PDB file of C-alpha atoms in Angstrom:
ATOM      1  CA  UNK A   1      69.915  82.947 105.319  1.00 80.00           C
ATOM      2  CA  UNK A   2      69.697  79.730 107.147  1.00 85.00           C
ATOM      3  CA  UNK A   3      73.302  78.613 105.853  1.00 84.00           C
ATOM      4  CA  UNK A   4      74.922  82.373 107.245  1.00 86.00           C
ATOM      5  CA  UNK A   5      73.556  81.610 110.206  1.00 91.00           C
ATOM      6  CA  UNK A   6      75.448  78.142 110.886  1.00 92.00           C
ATOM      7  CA  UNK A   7      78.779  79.226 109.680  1.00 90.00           C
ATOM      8  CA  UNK A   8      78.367  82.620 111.582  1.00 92.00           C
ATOM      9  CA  UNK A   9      77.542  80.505 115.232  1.00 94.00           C
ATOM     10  CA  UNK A  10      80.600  78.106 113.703  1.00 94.00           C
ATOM     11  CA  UNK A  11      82.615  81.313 113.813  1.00 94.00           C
ATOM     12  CA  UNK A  12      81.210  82.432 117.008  1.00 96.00           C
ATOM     13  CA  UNK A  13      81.671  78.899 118.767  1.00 96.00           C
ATOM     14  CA  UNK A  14      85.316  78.638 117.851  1.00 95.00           C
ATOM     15  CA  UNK A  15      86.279  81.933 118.311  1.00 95.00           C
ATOM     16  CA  UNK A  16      84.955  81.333 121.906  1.00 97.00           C
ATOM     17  CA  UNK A  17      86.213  78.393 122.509  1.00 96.00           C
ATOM     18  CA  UNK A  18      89.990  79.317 121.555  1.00 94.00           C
ATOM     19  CA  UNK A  19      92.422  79.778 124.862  1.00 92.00           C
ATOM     20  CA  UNK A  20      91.937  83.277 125.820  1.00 91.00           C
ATOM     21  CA  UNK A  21      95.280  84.104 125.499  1.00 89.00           C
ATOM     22  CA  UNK A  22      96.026  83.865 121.909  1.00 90.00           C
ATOM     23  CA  UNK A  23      94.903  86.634 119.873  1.00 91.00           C
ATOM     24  CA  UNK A  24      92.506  86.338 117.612  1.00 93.00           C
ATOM     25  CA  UNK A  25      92.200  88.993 114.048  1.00 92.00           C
ATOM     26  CA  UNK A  26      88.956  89.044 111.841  1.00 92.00           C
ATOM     27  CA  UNK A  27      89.249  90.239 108.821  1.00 90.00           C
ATOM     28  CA  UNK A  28      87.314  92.165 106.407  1.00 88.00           C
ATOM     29  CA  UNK A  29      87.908  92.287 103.218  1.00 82.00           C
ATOM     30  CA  UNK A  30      84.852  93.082 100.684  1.00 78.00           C
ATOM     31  CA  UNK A  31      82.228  96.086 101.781  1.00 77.00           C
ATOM     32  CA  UNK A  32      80.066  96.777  98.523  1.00 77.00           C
ATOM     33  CA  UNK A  33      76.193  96.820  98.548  1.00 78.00           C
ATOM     34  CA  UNK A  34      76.603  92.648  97.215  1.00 77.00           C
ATOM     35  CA  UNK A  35      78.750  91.319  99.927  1.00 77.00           C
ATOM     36  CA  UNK A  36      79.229  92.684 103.266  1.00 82.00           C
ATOM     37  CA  UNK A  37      82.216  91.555 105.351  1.00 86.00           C
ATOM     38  CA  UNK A  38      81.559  94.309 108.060  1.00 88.00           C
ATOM     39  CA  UNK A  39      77.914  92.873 108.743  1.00 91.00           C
ATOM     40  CA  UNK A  40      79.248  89.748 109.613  1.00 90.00           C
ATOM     41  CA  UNK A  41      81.709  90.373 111.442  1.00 92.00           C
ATOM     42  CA  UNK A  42      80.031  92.744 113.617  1.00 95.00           C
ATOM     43  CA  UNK A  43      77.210  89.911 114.046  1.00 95.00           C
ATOM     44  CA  UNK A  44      79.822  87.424 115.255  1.00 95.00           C
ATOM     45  CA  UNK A  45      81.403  90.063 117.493  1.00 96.00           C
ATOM     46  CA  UNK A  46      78.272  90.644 119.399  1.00 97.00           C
ATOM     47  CA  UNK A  47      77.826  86.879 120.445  1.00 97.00           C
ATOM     48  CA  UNK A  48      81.231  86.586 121.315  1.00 97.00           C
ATOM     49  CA  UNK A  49      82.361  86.088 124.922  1.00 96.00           C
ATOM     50  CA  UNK A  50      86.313  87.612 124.610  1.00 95.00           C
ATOM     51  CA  UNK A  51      87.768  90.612 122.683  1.00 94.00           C
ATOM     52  CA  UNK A  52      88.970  90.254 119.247  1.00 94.00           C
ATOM     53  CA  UNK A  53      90.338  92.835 116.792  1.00 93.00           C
ATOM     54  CA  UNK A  54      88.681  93.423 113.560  1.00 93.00           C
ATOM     55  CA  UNK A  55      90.553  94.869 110.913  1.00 91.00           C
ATOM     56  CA  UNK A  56      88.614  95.705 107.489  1.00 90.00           C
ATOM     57  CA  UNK A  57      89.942  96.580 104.404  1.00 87.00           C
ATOM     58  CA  UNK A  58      88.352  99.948 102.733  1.00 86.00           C
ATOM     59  CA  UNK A  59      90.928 100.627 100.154  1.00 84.00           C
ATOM     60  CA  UNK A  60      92.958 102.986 102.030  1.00 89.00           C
ATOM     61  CA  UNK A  61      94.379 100.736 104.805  1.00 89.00           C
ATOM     62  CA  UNK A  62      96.167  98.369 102.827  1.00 85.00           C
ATOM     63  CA  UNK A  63      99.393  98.464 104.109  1.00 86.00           C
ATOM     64  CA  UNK A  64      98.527  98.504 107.574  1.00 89.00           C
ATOM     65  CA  UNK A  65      95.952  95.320 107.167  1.00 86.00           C
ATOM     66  CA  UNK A  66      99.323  93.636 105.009  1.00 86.00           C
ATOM     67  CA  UNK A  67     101.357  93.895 107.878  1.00 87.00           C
ATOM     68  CA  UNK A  68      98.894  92.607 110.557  1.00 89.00           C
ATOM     69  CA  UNK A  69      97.730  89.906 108.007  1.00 88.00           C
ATOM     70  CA  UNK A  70     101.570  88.394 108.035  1.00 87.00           C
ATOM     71  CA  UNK A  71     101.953  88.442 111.221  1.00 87.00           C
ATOM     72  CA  UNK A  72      99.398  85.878 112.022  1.00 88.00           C
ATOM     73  CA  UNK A  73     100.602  82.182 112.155  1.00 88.00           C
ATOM     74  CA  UNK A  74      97.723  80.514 111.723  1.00 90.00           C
ATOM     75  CA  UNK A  75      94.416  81.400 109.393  1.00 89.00           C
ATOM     76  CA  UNK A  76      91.102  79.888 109.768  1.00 89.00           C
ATOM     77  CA  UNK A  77      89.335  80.812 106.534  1.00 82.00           C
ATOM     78  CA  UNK A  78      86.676  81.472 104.453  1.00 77.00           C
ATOM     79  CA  UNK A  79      87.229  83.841 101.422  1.00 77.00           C
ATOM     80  CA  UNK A  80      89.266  83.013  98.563  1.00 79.00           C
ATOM     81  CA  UNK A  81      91.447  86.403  98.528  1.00 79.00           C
ATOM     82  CA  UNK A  82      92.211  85.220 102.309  1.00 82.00           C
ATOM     83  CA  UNK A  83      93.016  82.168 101.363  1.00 83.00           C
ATOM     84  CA  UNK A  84      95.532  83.144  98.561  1.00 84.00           C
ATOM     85  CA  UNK A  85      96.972  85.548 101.118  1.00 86.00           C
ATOM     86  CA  UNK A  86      97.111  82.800 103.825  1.00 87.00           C
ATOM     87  CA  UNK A  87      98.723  80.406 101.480  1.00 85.00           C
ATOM     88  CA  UNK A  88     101.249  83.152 100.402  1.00 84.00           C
ATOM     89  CA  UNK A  89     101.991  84.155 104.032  1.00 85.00           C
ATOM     90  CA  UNK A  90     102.517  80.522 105.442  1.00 84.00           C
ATOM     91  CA  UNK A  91     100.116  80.732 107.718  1.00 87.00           C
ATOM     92  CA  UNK A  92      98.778  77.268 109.153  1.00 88.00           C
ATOM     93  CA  UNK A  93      95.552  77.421 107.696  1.00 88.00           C
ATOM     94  CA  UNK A  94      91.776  75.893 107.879  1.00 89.00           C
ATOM     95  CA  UNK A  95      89.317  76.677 105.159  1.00 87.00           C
ATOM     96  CA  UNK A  96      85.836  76.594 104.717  1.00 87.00           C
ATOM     97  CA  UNK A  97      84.617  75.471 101.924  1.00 80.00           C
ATOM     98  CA  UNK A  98      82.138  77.471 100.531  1.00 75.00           C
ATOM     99  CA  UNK A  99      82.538  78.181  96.768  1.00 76.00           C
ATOM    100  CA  UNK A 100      84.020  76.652  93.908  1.00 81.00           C
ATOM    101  CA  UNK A 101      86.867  78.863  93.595  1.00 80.00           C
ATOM    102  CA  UNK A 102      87.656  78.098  97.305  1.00 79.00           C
ATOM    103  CA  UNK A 103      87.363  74.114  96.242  1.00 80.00           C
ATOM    104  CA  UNK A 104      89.313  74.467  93.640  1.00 82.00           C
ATOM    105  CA  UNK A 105      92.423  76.037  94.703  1.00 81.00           C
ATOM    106  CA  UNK A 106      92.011  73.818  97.833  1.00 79.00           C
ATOM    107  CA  UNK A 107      91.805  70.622  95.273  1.00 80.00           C
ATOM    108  CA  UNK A 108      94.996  71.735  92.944  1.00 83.00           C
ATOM    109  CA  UNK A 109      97.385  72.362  96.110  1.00 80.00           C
ATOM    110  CA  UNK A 110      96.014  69.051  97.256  1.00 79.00           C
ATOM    111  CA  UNK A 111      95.091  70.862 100.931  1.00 73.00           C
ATOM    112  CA  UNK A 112      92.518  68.375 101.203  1.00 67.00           C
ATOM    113  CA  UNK A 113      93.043  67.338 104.784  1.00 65.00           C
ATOM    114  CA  UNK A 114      92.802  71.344 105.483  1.00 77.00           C
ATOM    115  CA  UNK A 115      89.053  72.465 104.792  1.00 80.00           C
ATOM    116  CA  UNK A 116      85.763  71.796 106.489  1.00 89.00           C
ATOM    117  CA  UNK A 117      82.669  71.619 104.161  1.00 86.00           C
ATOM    118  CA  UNK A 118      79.529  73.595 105.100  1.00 86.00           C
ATOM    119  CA  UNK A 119      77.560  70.329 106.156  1.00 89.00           C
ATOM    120  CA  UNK A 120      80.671  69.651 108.763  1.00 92.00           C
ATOM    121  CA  UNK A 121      79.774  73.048 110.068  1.00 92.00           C
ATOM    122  CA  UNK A 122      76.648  72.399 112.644  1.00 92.00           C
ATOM    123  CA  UNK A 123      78.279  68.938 113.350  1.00 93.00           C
ATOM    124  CA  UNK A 124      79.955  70.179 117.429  1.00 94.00           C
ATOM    125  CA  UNK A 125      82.367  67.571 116.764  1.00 95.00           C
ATOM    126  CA  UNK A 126      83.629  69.706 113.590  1.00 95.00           C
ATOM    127  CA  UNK A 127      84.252  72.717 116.235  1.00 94.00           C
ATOM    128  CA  UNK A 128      85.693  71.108 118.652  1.00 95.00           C
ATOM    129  CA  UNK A 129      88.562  69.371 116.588  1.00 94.00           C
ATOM    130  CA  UNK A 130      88.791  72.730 115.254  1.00 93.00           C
ATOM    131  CA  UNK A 131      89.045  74.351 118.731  1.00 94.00           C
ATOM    132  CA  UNK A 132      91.895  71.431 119.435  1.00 94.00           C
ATOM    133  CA  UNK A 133      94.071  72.117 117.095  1.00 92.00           C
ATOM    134  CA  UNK A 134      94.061  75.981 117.169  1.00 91.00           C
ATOM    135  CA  UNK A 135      94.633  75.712 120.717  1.00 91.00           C
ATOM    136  CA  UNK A 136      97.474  73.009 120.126  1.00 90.00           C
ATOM    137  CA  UNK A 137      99.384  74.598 117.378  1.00 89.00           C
ATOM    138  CA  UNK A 138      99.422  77.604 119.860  1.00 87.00           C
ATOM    139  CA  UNK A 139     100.700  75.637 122.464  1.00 85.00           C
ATOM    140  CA  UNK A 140     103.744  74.307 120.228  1.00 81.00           C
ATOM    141  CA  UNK A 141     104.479  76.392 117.362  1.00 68.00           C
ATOM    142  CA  UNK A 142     107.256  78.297 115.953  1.00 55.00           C
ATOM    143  CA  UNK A 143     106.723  81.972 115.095  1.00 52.00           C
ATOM    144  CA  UNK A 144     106.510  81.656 111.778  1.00 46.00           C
ATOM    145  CA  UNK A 145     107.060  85.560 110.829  1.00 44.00           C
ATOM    146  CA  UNK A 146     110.807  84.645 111.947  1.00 39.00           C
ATOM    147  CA  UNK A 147     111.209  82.125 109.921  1.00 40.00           C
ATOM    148  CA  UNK A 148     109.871  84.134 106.522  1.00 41.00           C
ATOM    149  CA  UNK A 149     111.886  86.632 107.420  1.00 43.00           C
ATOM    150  CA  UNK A 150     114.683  84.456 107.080  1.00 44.00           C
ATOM    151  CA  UNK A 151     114.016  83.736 103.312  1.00 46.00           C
ATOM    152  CA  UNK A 152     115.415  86.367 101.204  1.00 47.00           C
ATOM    153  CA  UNK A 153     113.067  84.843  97.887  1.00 51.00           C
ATOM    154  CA  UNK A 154     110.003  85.852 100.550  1.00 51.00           C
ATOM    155  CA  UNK A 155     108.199  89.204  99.659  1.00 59.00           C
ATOM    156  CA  UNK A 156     104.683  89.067 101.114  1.00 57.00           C
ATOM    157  CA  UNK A 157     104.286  92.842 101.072  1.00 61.00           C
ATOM    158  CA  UNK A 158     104.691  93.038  97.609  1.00 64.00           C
ATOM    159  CA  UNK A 159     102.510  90.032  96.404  1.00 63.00           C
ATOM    160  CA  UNK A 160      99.796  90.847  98.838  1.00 63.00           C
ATOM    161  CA  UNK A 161      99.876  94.542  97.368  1.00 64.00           C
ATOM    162  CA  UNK A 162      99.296  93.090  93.947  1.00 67.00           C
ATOM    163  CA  UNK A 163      96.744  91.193  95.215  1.00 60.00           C
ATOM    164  CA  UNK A 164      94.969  94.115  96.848  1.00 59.00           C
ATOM    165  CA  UNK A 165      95.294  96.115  93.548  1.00 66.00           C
ATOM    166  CA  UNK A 166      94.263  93.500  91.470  1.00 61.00           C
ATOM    167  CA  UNK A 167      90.935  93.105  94.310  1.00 59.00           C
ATOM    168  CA  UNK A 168      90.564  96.962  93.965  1.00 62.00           C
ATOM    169  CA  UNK A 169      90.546  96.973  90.392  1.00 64.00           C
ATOM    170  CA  UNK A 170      87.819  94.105  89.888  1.00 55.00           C
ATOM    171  CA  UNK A 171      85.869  96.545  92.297  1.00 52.00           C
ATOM    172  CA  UNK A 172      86.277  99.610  90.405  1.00 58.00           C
ATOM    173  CA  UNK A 173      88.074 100.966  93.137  1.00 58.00           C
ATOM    174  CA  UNK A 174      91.161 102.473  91.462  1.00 55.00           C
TER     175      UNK A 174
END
């Protein structure tokens, strides 16, 4: 698939071109026989030229992918659930925009200054404003799992669970 192929060397030039010393979590969140997160990811880790963790969800890891979800501080995304999760968390996010459900919830939060459209993808500028500003929000951010923290109305544990069972259910999982 000609368009997998751009966003995964996207993926793969960003990811590389981040400052070595922030972290960097991919995610997994859907491995049925229709859509394969797992494949990906493990085609973007081979080209890469740093470590990275992966963490994929398989229905029994939930609360241990919650927990490492939050504490990220800034998402660079691609999958509505992750989105919804980023949003939730208060992560700094980027989105590709790949679907209309992605579009849409990008459209009614008005995050329009937030997502990259697939075109954008094999244009290098695209990457390296993208590379930029990860690497610059790194260099002067707050931890932002502090500040949640601090917000007593703030339960991401509990609406990412619902999330995750709601995701489980529309997969016949539970």
């Amino acid at each position: 698939n000609p368009a997998q192929f751009v966003y995964e060397k996207f993926i793969v030039d960003v990811i590389n071109g981040i400052n070595p010393n922030i972290e960097v979590n991919l995610y997994g969140f859907q491995l049925s026989k229709e859509i394969n997160d797992k494949l990906a990811i493990d085609r973007v880790n081979e080209k890469l030229r740093r470590k990275i963790n992966i963490i994929q969800y398989d229905g029994s890891n939930m609360n241990d992918l919650i927990e490492s979800y939050y504490c990220n501080s800034f998402a660079l995304k691609t999958l509505f659930h992750s989105l919804v999760l980023s949003l939730k968390a208060q992560h700094k996010i980027i989105s590709i925009s790949y679907n209309v459900k992605v579009d849409n919830l990008q459209q009614a939060l008005q995050l329009k200054n937030t997502f990259i459209s697939l075109k954008q993808l094999k244009d290098k500028r695209t990457q390296i404003k993208v590379v930029d500003e990860i690497n610059g929000f790194f260099s002067t951010h707050i931890d932002r799992k502090i500040q949640i923290n601090n917000n007593p109305e703030f339960n991401f544990e509990k609406d990412a669970k619902k999330h995750f069972e709601y995701i489980d259910n529309m997969l016949g999982k539970k």
